[in-house]
Amino acid sequence: MNEKKANEVTLDRLTPREIVTELDKYIVGQKKAKRAVAVALRNRIRRLKLEPELREDIAPKNILMIGPTGVGKTEIARRLAKLAGSPFLKVEATKYTEVGYVGRDVESMIRDLMAAGFQMVKQEMQESVTAEAEKRAEEALLDLLLPFTGKKQKGQKSKQGPVVRPMGTFSINPDTGGAPGLIGTAIQVGIPAFFNRKANNGGEQQDNQGGETAAADQSAETAESELSPDNNGAETDRAKFNATREKFRAMLREGKLNSRTVELMVNQNPQFPSIEMMGANMEDLESSLSGIAGFFGGGKKKKVVSVERAMEILKAEEAEKLVDRDRVIDEARQRVEETGIIFIDEIDKIAVKGDRGGPDVSREGVQRDILPIVEGATVNTKWGPVNTDHILFIAAGAFNVSKPSDLIPELQGRFPLRVELDSLGKDDFLRILTEPKNALTRQYIGLLSTEGIEIDFSPEAIDRLAALAAEVNSRLENIGARRLHTIMETLLEELSFEAPDISPAKIPVTVDYVNKKLANIAMDQDLGRYIL
């Protein structure tokens, strides 16, 4: 409950303006798209505060993003989900096929989203029991490193009564007619041997049985006395063992035992080959195979690993035991149904009219299959049924060949909010290179600093890089901000190659440096020879 309340407080704090501000830290421009997703997220937060009756009737306002590649469509959706702590899944519309064709059915996206939600909640719950898992893993590892071999104390186990040893099958002789025969029979069945002492004429078999029982009692007492001559000796052994165990514990925490190896039993999950069958539900097949995993090499197996690795394995196993799987499933299903986000990319590739030429393998069929999922359906998963009524769907596509109106009308109606994203120019590239927390310039400075190379980008050099990226995009295919990756990689390719040989060094990246390294790109008209 505390985790749920904390999550609600975090979501409640996110006003639309704050959501846009957070997105601005990673994505440059695209104010319309940011405002649309911010309002959509805020409406979900508002919905959760309503009465259950009204809450069920409020459907999410799905969004259709229209814009060229590399302008931030996917990044906006991914950052939004991370900001809200929502289960998120990005899928490509082109990898699904209509029912009846070989390939993935559209319901698998809901199963994948549920899997992502399950892993998210499971990880959160495991983090909450980290301290206890580490404690248990440490004790288990110490048991492996220093197993107790001391002697047992006498009296720890209550002394057993007379030994009872069933003799197997028997038959009652009616001719005996007396108590001795009956007592002999009872001893064979297994009644304690003290009856044997009351009988004076129990027969040869009765005497043998009584002798065996007495010998067993005497052997047990002798064994106990050999294991523990006195209580003081056992206590001394235990004290020595505890002192040694604490020394090992201190060495383990200091990392002095990391180089040692131990043998432990680890869980082994069998891997089944990936198979595709027409009309078959792979989710059900996987569940069936996992149910009989033990017959195909599953379960436990011995493994020799270092102490450091053993600690990681044991910690993961203990955390797994401490987490209630049913609670994880319930929380994950609720989070998926109430706050899940699915980003369907390349939806324009299946938006093709039937009268248009070219291959059209089940494209409209895929749209018809996606429609009920977006409208609201119940999909069976191995974690139980998942309802899609309130999952937020964000579709995106360049629509440079087709148009949004080429989608079937019913699917268009399920994406009422349409946002056009702007193409990126020089000013946008300049901001992308400097403003975001994960700016490319900062990434390359950090990468090469690990080799002892210090890079200093001058403002003029960054301006020149932005101008080159815009120029290449205008002459070749417009791939948006991804063009900066190829520009930066070409600029620093030689330095990255020679970094280990020339370190430590300080390299100023000036306009002259940029022009020198990218001279061929700037001068040659056929830029495709050098950059994608």
Short mmCIF file of C-alpha atoms in Angstrom, two decimals:
data_model
loop_
_atom_site.label_atom_id
_atom_site.label_comp_id
_atom_site.label_asym_id
_atom_site.label_seq_id
_atom_site.Cartn_x
_atom_site.Cartn_y
_atom_site.Cartn_z
CA MET A 1 0.00 0.00 0.00
CA ASN A 2 2.82 2.38 0.78
CA GLU A 3 4.35 1.84 -2.68
CA LYS A 4 0.97 2.45 -4.32
CA LYS A 5 0.38 5.65 -2.37
CA ALA A 6 3.87 6.90 -3.18
CA ASN A 7 3.26 6.25 -6.87
CA GLU A 8 -0.06 8.12 -6.74
CA VAL A 9 1.59 11.09 -5.03
CA THR A 10 4.29 11.17 -7.72
CA LEU A 11 1.70 11.09 -10.50
CA ASP A 12 -0.42 13.75 -8.81
CA ARG A 13 2.60 16.06 -8.72
CA LEU A 14 2.95 15.95 -12.51
CA THR A 15 0.96 18.88 -13.87
CA PRO A 16 0.85 19.29 -17.67
CA ARG A 17 3.32 22.17 -17.47
CA GLU A 18 5.75 20.11 -15.38
CA ILE A 19 5.40 17.17 -17.77
CA VAL A 20 6.38 19.40 -20.70
CA THR A 21 9.30 20.80 -18.69
CA GLU A 22 10.56 17.30 -17.96
CA LEU A 23 10.25 16.32 -21.63
CA ASP A 24 12.17 19.46 -22.64
CA LYS A 25 15.22 18.05 -20.84
CA TYR A 26 15.52 15.30 -23.45
CA ILE A 27 13.55 16.39 -26.56
CA VAL A 28 14.05 19.66 -28.41
CA GLY A 29 11.04 21.46 -29.84
CA GLN A 30 7.79 19.68 -30.76
CA LYS A 31 5.68 21.72 -28.34
CA LYS A 32 2.37 20.53 -29.82
CA ALA A 33 3.22 16.86 -29.35
CA LYS A 34 4.48 17.44 -25.81
CA ARG A 35 1.34 19.33 -24.83
CA ALA A 36 -0.87 16.58 -26.29
CA VAL A 37 0.82 13.75 -24.39
CA ALA A 38 0.99 15.87 -21.23
CA VAL A 39 -2.78 16.42 -21.31
CA ALA A 40 -3.40 12.75 -22.08
CA LEU A 41 -1.29 11.70 -19.08
CA ARG A 42 -2.92 14.27 -16.79
CA ASN A 43 -6.39 13.06 -17.81
CA ARG A 44 -5.43 9.56 -16.74
CA ILE A 45 -4.39 10.92 -13.33
CA ARG A 46 -7.69 12.80 -13.07
CA ARG A 47 -9.65 9.71 -14.04
CA LEU A 48 -8.16 7.65 -11.19
CA LYS A 49 -9.59 10.15 -8.69
CA LEU A 50 -13.20 9.71 -9.86
CA GLU A 51 -15.87 7.39 -8.54
CA PRO A 52 -15.66 3.84 -9.96
CA GLU A 53 -18.92 4.17 -11.90
CA LEU A 54 -17.85 7.30 -13.76
CA ARG A 55 -14.25 6.13 -14.05
CA GLU A 56 -15.20 3.11 -16.14
CA ASP A 57 -16.92 5.27 -18.77
CA ILE A 58 -13.95 7.55 -19.43
CA ALA A 59 -11.86 6.21 -22.31
CA PRO A 60 -8.29 7.33 -22.99
CA LYS A 61 -7.76 9.86 -25.78
CA ASN A 62 -5.38 8.01 -28.08
CA ILE A 63 -2.89 10.07 -30.08
CA LEU A 64 -1.72 9.85 -33.69
CA MET A 65 1.66 11.50 -34.30
CA ILE A 66 2.48 12.52 -37.86
CA GLY A 67 6.01 13.51 -38.78
CA PRO A 68 9.22 12.40 -40.51
CA THR A 69 11.63 9.99 -38.91
CA GLY A 70 14.10 11.22 -36.34
CA VAL A 71 12.05 14.12 -34.95
CA GLY A 72 11.34 12.60 -31.53
CA LYS A 73 8.06 10.65 -31.80
CA THR A 74 9.33 7.51 -30.10
CA GLU A 75 11.42 9.44 -27.59
CA ILE A 76 8.43 11.50 -26.45
CA ALA A 77 6.36 8.37 -25.75
CA ARG A 78 9.24 6.55 -24.04
CA ARG A 79 10.14 9.49 -21.80
CA LEU A 80 6.48 10.01 -20.95
CA ALA A 81 6.09 6.41 -19.78
CA LYS A 82 9.31 6.59 -17.77
CA LEU A 83 8.20 9.84 -16.18
CA ALA A 84 4.87 8.34 -15.10
CA GLY A 85 6.31 4.95 -14.10
CA SER A 86 3.93 3.25 -16.52
CA PRO A 87 4.45 -0.08 -18.30
CA PHE A 88 5.57 0.81 -21.82
CA LEU A 89 5.88 -1.13 -25.05
CA LYS A 90 7.05 0.00 -28.49
CA VAL A 91 5.93 -2.15 -31.40
CA GLU A 92 6.16 -1.96 -35.18
CA ALA A 93 2.84 -2.25 -36.95
CA THR A 94 4.51 -3.99 -39.87
CA LYS A 95 5.53 -7.07 -37.87
CA TYR A 96 1.95 -8.16 -37.24
CA THR A 97 -0.16 -10.19 -39.64
CA GLU A 98 -3.82 -10.87 -40.04
CA VAL A 99 -5.21 -13.98 -38.38
CA GLY A 100 -4.57 -16.90 -40.71
CA TYR A 101 -1.14 -15.77 -41.86
CA VAL A 102 2.14 -16.98 -40.41
CA GLY A 103 3.45 -14.34 -38.03
CA ARG A 104 2.62 -12.51 -34.83
CA ASP A 105 -0.99 -11.77 -33.99
CA VAL A 106 -1.88 -8.34 -32.63
CA GLU A 107 -2.89 -9.73 -29.24
CA SER A 108 0.77 -10.51 -28.57
CA MET A 109 1.39 -6.79 -27.98
CA ILE A 110 -0.83 -6.96 -24.88
CA ARG A 111 0.99 -10.06 -23.67
CA ASP A 112 4.30 -8.30 -24.19
CA LEU A 113 3.04 -5.24 -22.30
CA MET A 114 1.90 -7.47 -19.43
CA ALA A 115 5.33 -9.10 -19.39
CA ALA A 116 6.94 -5.66 -19.17
CA GLY A 117 4.59 -4.66 -16.36
CA PHE A 118 5.27 -7.89 -14.48
CA GLN A 119 9.03 -7.37 -14.66
CA MET A 120 8.67 -3.73 -13.60
CA VAL A 121 6.60 -4.52 -10.50
CA LYS A 122 8.72 -7.55 -9.65
CA GLN A 123 11.90 -5.46 -9.76
CA GLU A 124 10.34 -2.78 -7.57
CA MET A 125 9.25 -5.33 -4.97
CA GLN A 126 12.64 -7.05 -5.03
CA GLU A 127 14.35 -3.72 -4.42
CA SER A 128 12.17 -3.23 -1.35
CA VAL A 129 13.48 -6.49 0.17
CA THR A 130 17.11 -6.03 -0.87
CA ALA A 131 18.41 -5.76 2.69
CA GLU A 132 16.73 -8.96 3.83
CA ALA A 133 17.79 -10.80 0.65
CA GLU A 134 21.43 -9.75 1.18
CA LYS A 135 21.28 -10.95 4.78
CA ARG A 136 19.90 -14.35 3.81
CA ALA A 137 22.30 -14.70 0.89
CA GLU A 138 25.23 -13.94 3.20
CA GLU A 139 24.16 -16.63 5.66
CA ALA A 140 23.69 -19.16 2.84
CA LEU A 141 27.11 -18.33 1.42
CA LEU A 142 28.76 -18.68 4.83
CA ASP A 143 27.14 -22.10 5.15
CA LEU A 144 28.83 -23.07 1.89
CA LEU A 145 32.20 -21.64 2.87
CA LEU A 146 32.18 -22.93 6.45
CA PRO A 147 29.78 -25.80 7.06
CA PHE A 148 29.36 -26.75 10.74
CA THR A 149 31.04 -30.08 11.54
CA GLY A 150 30.87 -29.90 15.33
CA LYS A 151 29.55 -32.67 17.58
CA LYS A 152 25.93 -32.84 18.61
CA GLN A 153 25.02 -32.15 22.20
CA LYS A 154 23.59 -34.99 24.21
CA GLY A 155 19.99 -34.36 25.07
CA GLN A 156 19.25 -32.15 22.08
CA LYS A 157 17.03 -34.93 20.80
CA SER A 158 14.67 -36.68 23.13
CA LYS A 159 15.70 -40.31 23.59
CA GLN A 160 13.62 -42.69 21.54
CA GLY A 161 11.60 -45.44 23.15
CA PRO A 162 12.05 -49.14 22.48
CA VAL A 163 13.03 -49.85 18.88
CA VAL A 164 10.13 -51.16 16.81
CA ARG A 165 11.08 -53.25 13.81
CA PRO A 166 8.25 -54.72 11.69
CA MET A 167 9.19 -58.18 10.51
CA GLY A 168 7.00 -58.34 7.43
CA THR A 169 4.29 -60.95 6.80
CA PHE A 170 3.20 -63.37 9.47
CA SER A 171 0.48 -65.88 10.32
CA ILE A 172 -1.25 -66.75 13.61
CA ASN A 173 -0.99 -70.43 14.61
CA PRO A 174 -4.31 -71.47 16.17
CA ASP A 175 -2.66 -74.51 17.81
CA THR A 176 -0.57 -72.43 20.21
CA GLY A 177 -3.56 -71.68 22.39
CA GLY A 178 -1.54 -69.75 24.92
CA ALA A 179 -0.22 -66.30 25.63
CA PRO A 180 3.38 -67.00 24.63
CA GLY A 181 2.40 -67.65 21.02
CA LEU A 182 0.33 -64.49 20.91
CA ILE A 183 3.17 -62.41 22.37
CA GLY A 184 5.60 -63.81 19.82
CA THR A 185 3.25 -62.86 17.04
CA ALA A 186 2.86 -59.35 18.44
CA ILE A 187 6.61 -58.87 18.55
CA GLN A 188 6.81 -59.82 14.89
CA VAL A 189 4.20 -57.20 14.03
CA GLY A 190 6.15 -54.53 15.84
CA ILE A 191 4.94 -54.05 19.42
CA PRO A 192 7.82 -52.78 21.65
CA ALA A 193 10.25 -55.30 22.94
CA PHE A 194 9.48 -54.87 26.65
CA PHE A 195 6.72 -57.50 26.17
CA ASN A 196 9.57 -59.84 25.53
CA ARG A 197 10.81 -59.49 29.10
CA LYS A 198 7.41 -60.59 30.51
CA ALA A 199 7.32 -63.79 28.49
CA ASN A 200 9.33 -66.72 29.77
CA ASN A 201 8.68 -69.11 26.92
CA GLY A 202 8.19 -66.89 23.89
CA GLY A 203 10.14 -69.12 21.47
CA GLU A 204 13.44 -68.87 19.65
CA GLN A 205 12.30 -66.15 17.20
CA GLN A 206 11.05 -64.00 20.08
CA ASP A 207 14.42 -64.21 21.85
CA ASN A 208 16.27 -63.21 18.70
CA GLN A 209 14.05 -60.20 18.16
CA GLY A 210 14.48 -59.01 21.74
CA GLY A 211 18.23 -59.38 21.41
CA GLU A 212 18.32 -57.28 18.23
CA THR A 213 16.25 -54.52 19.85
CA ALA A 214 18.44 -54.31 22.92
CA ALA A 215 21.56 -54.20 20.75
CA ALA A 216 20.09 -51.36 18.71
CA ASP A 217 19.33 -49.34 21.84
CA GLN A 218 22.85 -49.88 23.12
CA SER A 219 24.40 -48.88 19.76
CA ALA A 220 22.38 -45.66 19.62
CA GLU A 221 23.46 -44.68 23.14
CA THR A 222 27.08 -45.47 22.31
CA ALA A 223 26.94 -43.39 19.12
CA GLU A 224 25.49 -40.41 20.98
CA SER A 225 28.15 -40.63 23.67
CA GLU A 226 30.88 -40.75 21.02
CA LEU A 227 29.49 -37.72 19.19
CA SER A 228 29.25 -35.62 22.34
CA PRO A 229 31.29 -36.76 25.35
CA ASP A 230 29.92 -33.87 27.43
CA ASN A 231 27.89 -30.72 27.04
CA ASN A 232 30.82 -28.43 27.77
CA GLY A 233 32.79 -29.83 24.84
CA ALA A 234 29.89 -29.24 22.44
CA GLU A 235 29.44 -25.70 23.67
CA THR A 236 33.16 -25.05 23.17
CA ASP A 237 32.97 -26.38 19.61
CA ARG A 238 29.97 -24.18 18.87
CA ALA A 239 31.69 -21.10 20.31
CA LYS A 240 34.81 -21.72 18.21
CA PHE A 241 32.67 -22.25 15.14
CA ASN A 242 30.76 -19.01 15.73
CA ALA A 243 33.98 -17.05 16.19
CA THR A 244 35.41 -18.47 12.96
CA ARG A 245 32.15 -17.76 11.13
CA GLU A 246 32.26 -14.11 12.18
CA LYS A 247 35.82 -13.85 10.89
CA PHE A 248 34.66 -15.28 7.56
CA ARG A 249 31.75 -12.84 7.55
CA ALA A 250 34.11 -9.89 7.97
CA MET A 251 36.40 -11.20 5.21
CA LEU A 252 33.40 -11.75 2.94
CA ARG A 253 32.16 -8.19 3.41
CA GLU A 254 35.63 -6.82 2.77
CA GLY A 255 35.88 -8.79 -0.49
CA LYS A 256 38.83 -10.88 0.60
CA LEU A 257 37.07 -14.12 -0.36
CA ASN A 258 35.92 -13.06 -3.82
CA SER A 259 38.60 -15.11 -5.56
CA ARG A 260 37.52 -18.35 -3.91
CA THR A 261 35.18 -20.74 -5.66
CA VAL A 262 32.20 -22.55 -4.22
CA GLU A 263 29.84 -25.18 -5.54
CA LEU A 264 26.15 -24.40 -5.28
CA MET A 265 22.87 -25.52 -6.72
CA VAL A 266 21.33 -23.04 -9.15
CA ASN A 267 17.96 -22.98 -10.85
CA GLN A 268 18.06 -24.15 -14.43
CA ASN A 269 15.35 -23.07 -16.83
CA PRO A 270 15.18 -25.17 -20.00
CA GLN A 271 15.22 -23.24 -23.27
CA PHE A 272 12.76 -24.39 -25.87
CA PRO A 273 13.25 -23.66 -29.55
CA SER A 274 11.27 -20.79 -31.06
CA ILE A 275 8.52 -22.12 -33.31
CA GLU A 276 5.80 -20.53 -35.38
CA MET A 277 2.56 -22.32 -36.16
CA MET A 278 -0.36 -20.98 -38.14
CA GLY A 279 -3.36 -20.31 -35.96
CA ALA A 280 -1.64 -21.45 -32.77
CA ASN A 281 -1.37 -19.39 -29.62
CA MET A 282 2.31 -19.32 -28.78
CA GLU A 283 1.54 -17.97 -25.32
CA ASP A 284 -0.47 -21.07 -24.44
CA LEU A 285 2.18 -23.33 -25.92
CA GLU A 286 4.89 -21.64 -23.89
CA SER A 287 2.85 -22.05 -20.70
CA SER A 288 2.30 -25.73 -21.42
CA LEU A 289 5.99 -26.33 -22.04
CA SER A 290 7.00 -24.45 -18.90
CA GLY A 291 4.64 -26.62 -16.87
CA ILE A 292 6.60 -29.74 -17.79
CA ALA A 293 10.00 -28.06 -17.65
CA GLY A 294 11.22 -30.41 -14.96
CA PHE A 295 11.07 -33.35 -17.37
CA PHE A 296 13.39 -31.61 -19.83
CA GLY A 297 16.35 -30.70 -17.66
CA GLY A 298 14.75 -28.03 -15.49
CA GLY A 299 15.15 -27.69 -11.76
CA LYS A 300 18.53 -27.51 -10.07
CA LYS A 301 22.06 -28.17 -11.23
CA LYS A 302 25.48 -27.93 -9.61
CA LYS A 303 27.68 -25.05 -10.62
CA VAL A 304 31.15 -23.95 -9.52
CA VAL A 305 31.38 -20.16 -9.36
CA SER A 306 33.40 -17.50 -7.59
CA VAL A 307 32.25 -16.23 -4.22
CA GLU A 308 31.38 -12.87 -5.74
CA ARG A 309 29.20 -14.46 -8.41
CA ALA A 310 27.68 -16.86 -5.86
CA MET A 311 26.62 -13.89 -3.75
CA GLU A 312 24.78 -12.40 -6.73
CA ILE A 313 23.05 -15.69 -7.53
CA LEU A 314 22.01 -16.32 -3.94
CA LYS A 315 20.82 -12.74 -3.51
CA ALA A 316 18.63 -13.04 -6.61
CA GLU A 317 17.21 -16.37 -5.42
CA GLU A 318 16.45 -15.03 -1.95
CA ALA A 319 14.80 -11.92 -3.38
CA GLU A 320 12.70 -14.20 -5.58
CA LYS A 321 11.55 -16.15 -2.51
CA LEU A 322 10.71 -13.03 -0.52
CA VAL A 323 8.43 -11.60 -3.22
CA ASP A 324 4.86 -12.81 -3.39
CA ARG A 325 4.28 -13.77 -7.02
CA ASP A 326 0.49 -13.48 -6.80
CA ARG A 327 0.80 -9.97 -5.41
CA VAL A 328 3.18 -9.06 -8.25
CA ILE A 329 0.72 -10.36 -10.84
CA ASP A 330 -2.23 -8.46 -9.34
CA GLU A 331 -0.29 -5.20 -9.10
CA ALA A 332 1.17 -5.58 -12.61
CA ARG A 333 -2.23 -6.31 -14.15
CA GLN A 334 -3.77 -3.27 -12.46
CA ARG A 335 -0.91 -1.03 -13.53
CA VAL A 336 -1.05 -2.28 -17.13
CA GLU A 337 -4.81 -1.81 -17.37
CA GLU A 338 -4.87 1.63 -15.74
CA THR A 339 -1.59 3.27 -16.84
CA GLY A 340 -0.11 1.11 -19.62
CA ILE A 341 1.15 2.81 -22.80
CA ILE A 342 1.65 1.12 -26.17
CA PHE A 343 3.50 3.00 -28.92
CA ILE A 344 2.60 1.65 -32.39
CA ASP A 345 5.23 2.88 -34.83
CA GLU A 346 5.14 2.74 -38.63
CA ILE A 347 1.36 2.64 -38.68
CA ASP A 348 1.47 4.46 -42.03
CA LYS A 349 2.96 1.32 -43.60
CA ILE A 350 -0.32 -0.54 -43.14
CA ALA A 351 -2.46 2.45 -44.20
CA VAL A 352 -2.82 1.48 -47.84
CA LYS A 353 -5.99 1.60 -49.88
CA GLY A 354 -7.12 -1.61 -51.50
CA ASP A 355 -7.20 -0.05 -54.99
CA ARG A 356 -3.56 1.06 -54.76
CA GLY A 357 -1.01 -1.00 -56.63
CA GLY A 358 1.82 -2.93 -55.04
CA PRO A 359 1.97 -5.65 -52.42
CA ASP A 360 -0.88 -5.54 -49.93
CA VAL A 361 -0.48 -8.68 -47.86
CA SER A 362 -3.19 -8.41 -45.24
CA ARG A 363 -2.53 -4.75 -44.41
CA GLU A 364 -6.15 -3.79 -43.95
CA GLY A 365 -6.60 -7.07 -42.12
CA VAL A 366 -3.99 -5.98 -39.60
CA GLN A 367 -5.93 -2.74 -39.12
CA ARG A 368 -9.11 -4.71 -38.48
CA ASP A 369 -7.28 -6.87 -35.93
CA ILE A 370 -5.77 -3.85 -34.17
CA LEU A 371 -9.17 -2.15 -33.96
CA PRO A 372 -10.75 -4.32 -31.20
CA ILE A 373 -7.57 -4.10 -29.13
CA VAL A 374 -7.67 -0.30 -29.28
CA GLU A 375 -11.43 -0.18 -28.73
CA GLY A 376 -11.22 -2.40 -25.66
CA ALA A 377 -10.95 -6.16 -25.38
CA THR A 378 -9.88 -8.85 -22.94
CA VAL A 379 -6.71 -10.70 -23.89
CA ASN A 380 -5.68 -13.93 -22.19
CA THR A 381 -2.09 -14.02 -20.95
CA LYS A 382 -0.20 -16.48 -18.77
CA TRP A 383 -0.68 -14.00 -15.91
CA GLY A 384 -4.45 -13.93 -16.38
CA PRO A 385 -6.87 -11.90 -18.53
CA VAL A 386 -5.92 -8.28 -19.27
CA ASN A 387 -8.50 -5.68 -20.25
CA THR A 388 -7.41 -3.03 -22.78
CA ASP A 389 -10.21 -0.49 -22.25
CA HIS A 390 -7.97 2.09 -20.56
CA ILE A 391 -4.56 1.42 -22.10
CA LEU A 392 -3.22 4.53 -23.87
CA PHE A 393 -2.27 3.90 -27.51
CA ILE A 394 0.06 6.32 -29.31
CA ALA A 395 0.43 5.63 -33.02
CA ALA A 396 3.05 7.28 -35.22
CA GLY A 397 4.10 7.37 -38.82
CA ALA A 398 5.78 9.57 -41.44
CA PHE A 399 2.80 9.32 -43.86
CA ASN A 400 5.00 10.41 -46.76
CA VAL A 401 3.45 7.81 -49.10
CA SER A 402 0.04 7.26 -47.53
CA LYS A 403 -2.26 9.61 -45.62
CA PRO A 404 -4.00 9.24 -42.25
CA SER A 405 -7.26 9.11 -44.16
CA ASP A 406 -6.08 5.86 -45.75
CA LEU A 407 -6.62 4.11 -42.42
CA ILE A 408 -9.98 2.40 -42.05
CA PRO A 409 -12.55 4.88 -40.63
CA GLU A 410 -13.11 2.91 -37.42
CA LEU A 411 -9.40 2.98 -36.58
CA GLN A 412 -9.18 6.69 -37.37
CA GLY A 413 -11.95 7.30 -34.89
CA ARG A 414 -9.97 5.56 -32.15
CA PHE A 415 -7.14 8.10 -32.51
CA PRO A 416 -9.04 11.37 -32.07
CA LEU A 417 -5.97 13.47 -31.21
CA ARG A 418 -3.67 14.13 -34.17
CA VAL A 419 -0.39 15.97 -33.77
CA GLU A 420 1.97 17.01 -36.54
CA LEU A 421 5.64 17.11 -35.62
CA ASP A 422 7.89 19.64 -37.31
CA SER A 423 10.98 18.83 -39.36
CA LEU A 424 14.27 19.77 -37.72
CA GLY A 425 16.44 22.61 -39.01
CA LYS A 426 19.81 24.08 -38.12
CA ASP A 427 18.60 25.82 -34.96
CA ASP A 428 17.03 22.59 -33.71
CA PHE A 429 20.24 20.66 -34.37
CA LEU A 430 22.20 23.30 -32.49
CA ARG A 431 19.94 22.92 -29.48
CA ILE A 432 20.06 19.12 -29.70
CA LEU A 433 23.86 19.22 -29.58
CA THR A 434 23.96 21.40 -26.46
CA GLU A 435 20.75 21.53 -24.41
CA PRO A 436 19.51 17.99 -23.56
CA LYS A 437 20.92 16.14 -20.57
CA ASN A 438 22.04 13.38 -22.93
CA ALA A 439 23.38 15.69 -25.68
CA LEU A 440 25.65 14.02 -28.24
CA THR A 441 28.57 16.32 -27.40
CA ARG A 442 28.37 15.27 -23.75
CA GLN A 443 28.18 11.62 -24.73
CA TYR A 444 31.36 11.76 -26.81
CA ILE A 445 33.18 13.83 -24.17
CA GLY A 446 32.34 11.17 -21.60
CA LEU A 447 33.27 8.25 -23.87
CA LEU A 448 36.71 9.57 -24.78
CA SER A 449 37.44 10.74 -21.23
CA THR A 450 37.66 7.07 -20.28
CA GLU A 451 40.74 6.88 -22.53
CA GLY A 452 42.34 10.00 -21.04
CA ILE A 453 41.30 12.23 -23.99
CA GLU A 454 39.78 15.59 -23.11
CA ILE A 455 37.64 17.12 -25.87
CA ASP A 456 36.68 20.78 -25.89
CA PHE A 457 33.97 21.75 -28.41
CA SER A 458 33.99 25.44 -29.30
CA PRO A 459 30.58 27.13 -29.89
CA GLU A 460 31.57 27.89 -33.50
CA ALA A 461 32.38 24.22 -34.13
CA ILE A 462 29.00 23.09 -32.78
CA ASP A 463 27.29 25.69 -34.97
CA ARG A 464 29.16 24.34 -38.00
CA LEU A 465 28.12 20.75 -37.17
CA ALA A 466 24.47 21.79 -36.95
CA ALA A 467 24.71 23.56 -40.31
CA LEU A 468 26.26 20.50 -41.95
CA ALA A 469 23.55 18.21 -40.57
CA ALA A 470 20.82 20.47 -41.90
CA GLU A 471 22.55 20.69 -45.30
CA VAL A 472 22.91 16.92 -45.65
CA ASN A 473 19.28 16.38 -44.65
CA SER A 474 18.15 18.85 -47.31
CA ARG A 475 20.18 17.19 -50.09
CA LEU A 476 19.56 13.57 -49.12
CA GLU A 477 16.80 11.78 -47.30
CA ASN A 478 15.61 13.70 -44.25
CA ILE A 479 16.32 11.41 -41.30
CA GLY A 480 16.04 14.11 -38.66
CA ALA A 481 18.26 14.10 -35.58
CA ARG A 482 19.75 10.73 -36.53
CA ARG A 483 21.86 12.64 -39.05
CA LEU A 484 23.81 14.09 -36.11
CA HIS A 485 24.98 10.61 -35.16
CA THR A 486 26.60 10.05 -38.54
CA ILE A 487 28.11 13.57 -38.57
CA MET A 488 29.60 13.17 -35.08
CA GLU A 489 30.86 9.68 -35.76
CA THR A 490 32.59 10.82 -38.96
CA LEU A 491 34.09 13.79 -37.16
CA LEU A 492 35.59 11.76 -34.30
CA GLU A 493 36.26 8.46 -36.05
CA GLU A 494 40.04 8.95 -36.33
CA LEU A 495 40.32 10.29 -32.78
CA SER A 496 38.33 7.38 -31.38
CA PHE A 497 40.61 4.95 -33.19
CA GLU A 498 43.86 6.52 -31.99
CA ALA A 499 42.73 7.49 -28.48
CA PRO A 500 44.49 4.65 -26.60
CA ASP A 501 47.78 5.45 -28.36
CA ILE A 502 47.86 9.22 -27.83
CA SER A 503 46.37 9.53 -24.34
CA PRO A 504 46.53 11.55 -22.23
CA ALA A 505 45.79 14.49 -24.49
CA LYS A 506 43.55 17.52 -24.82
CA ILE A 507 41.95 18.01 -28.23
CA PRO A 508 40.20 21.31 -29.03
CA VAL A 509 37.44 20.87 -31.60
CA THR A 510 37.31 24.11 -33.57
CA VAL A 511 35.76 25.16 -36.87
CA ASP A 512 39.02 24.40 -38.66
CA TYR A 513 39.06 20.92 -37.11
CA VAL A 514 35.47 20.33 -38.27
CA ASN A 515 36.16 21.59 -41.79
CA LYS A 516 39.29 19.47 -42.05
CA LYS A 517 37.65 16.24 -40.92
CA LEU A 518 34.46 16.83 -42.91
CA ALA A 519 36.01 18.49 -45.96
CA ASN A 520 34.91 15.80 -48.36
CA ILE A 521 31.36 15.97 -47.08
CA ALA A 522 31.19 19.74 -47.46
CA MET A 523 32.77 19.83 -50.93
CA ASP A 524 31.43 16.72 -52.62
CA GLN A 525 28.00 16.97 -54.15
CA ASP A 526 27.47 13.22 -53.84
CA LEU A 527 27.15 13.25 -50.06
CA GLY A 528 25.66 9.78 -50.05
CA ARG A 529 29.15 8.35 -50.53
CA TYR A 530 30.12 9.48 -47.06
CA ILE A 531 26.94 9.74 -44.98
CA LEU A 532 23.79 7.67 -45.01
#
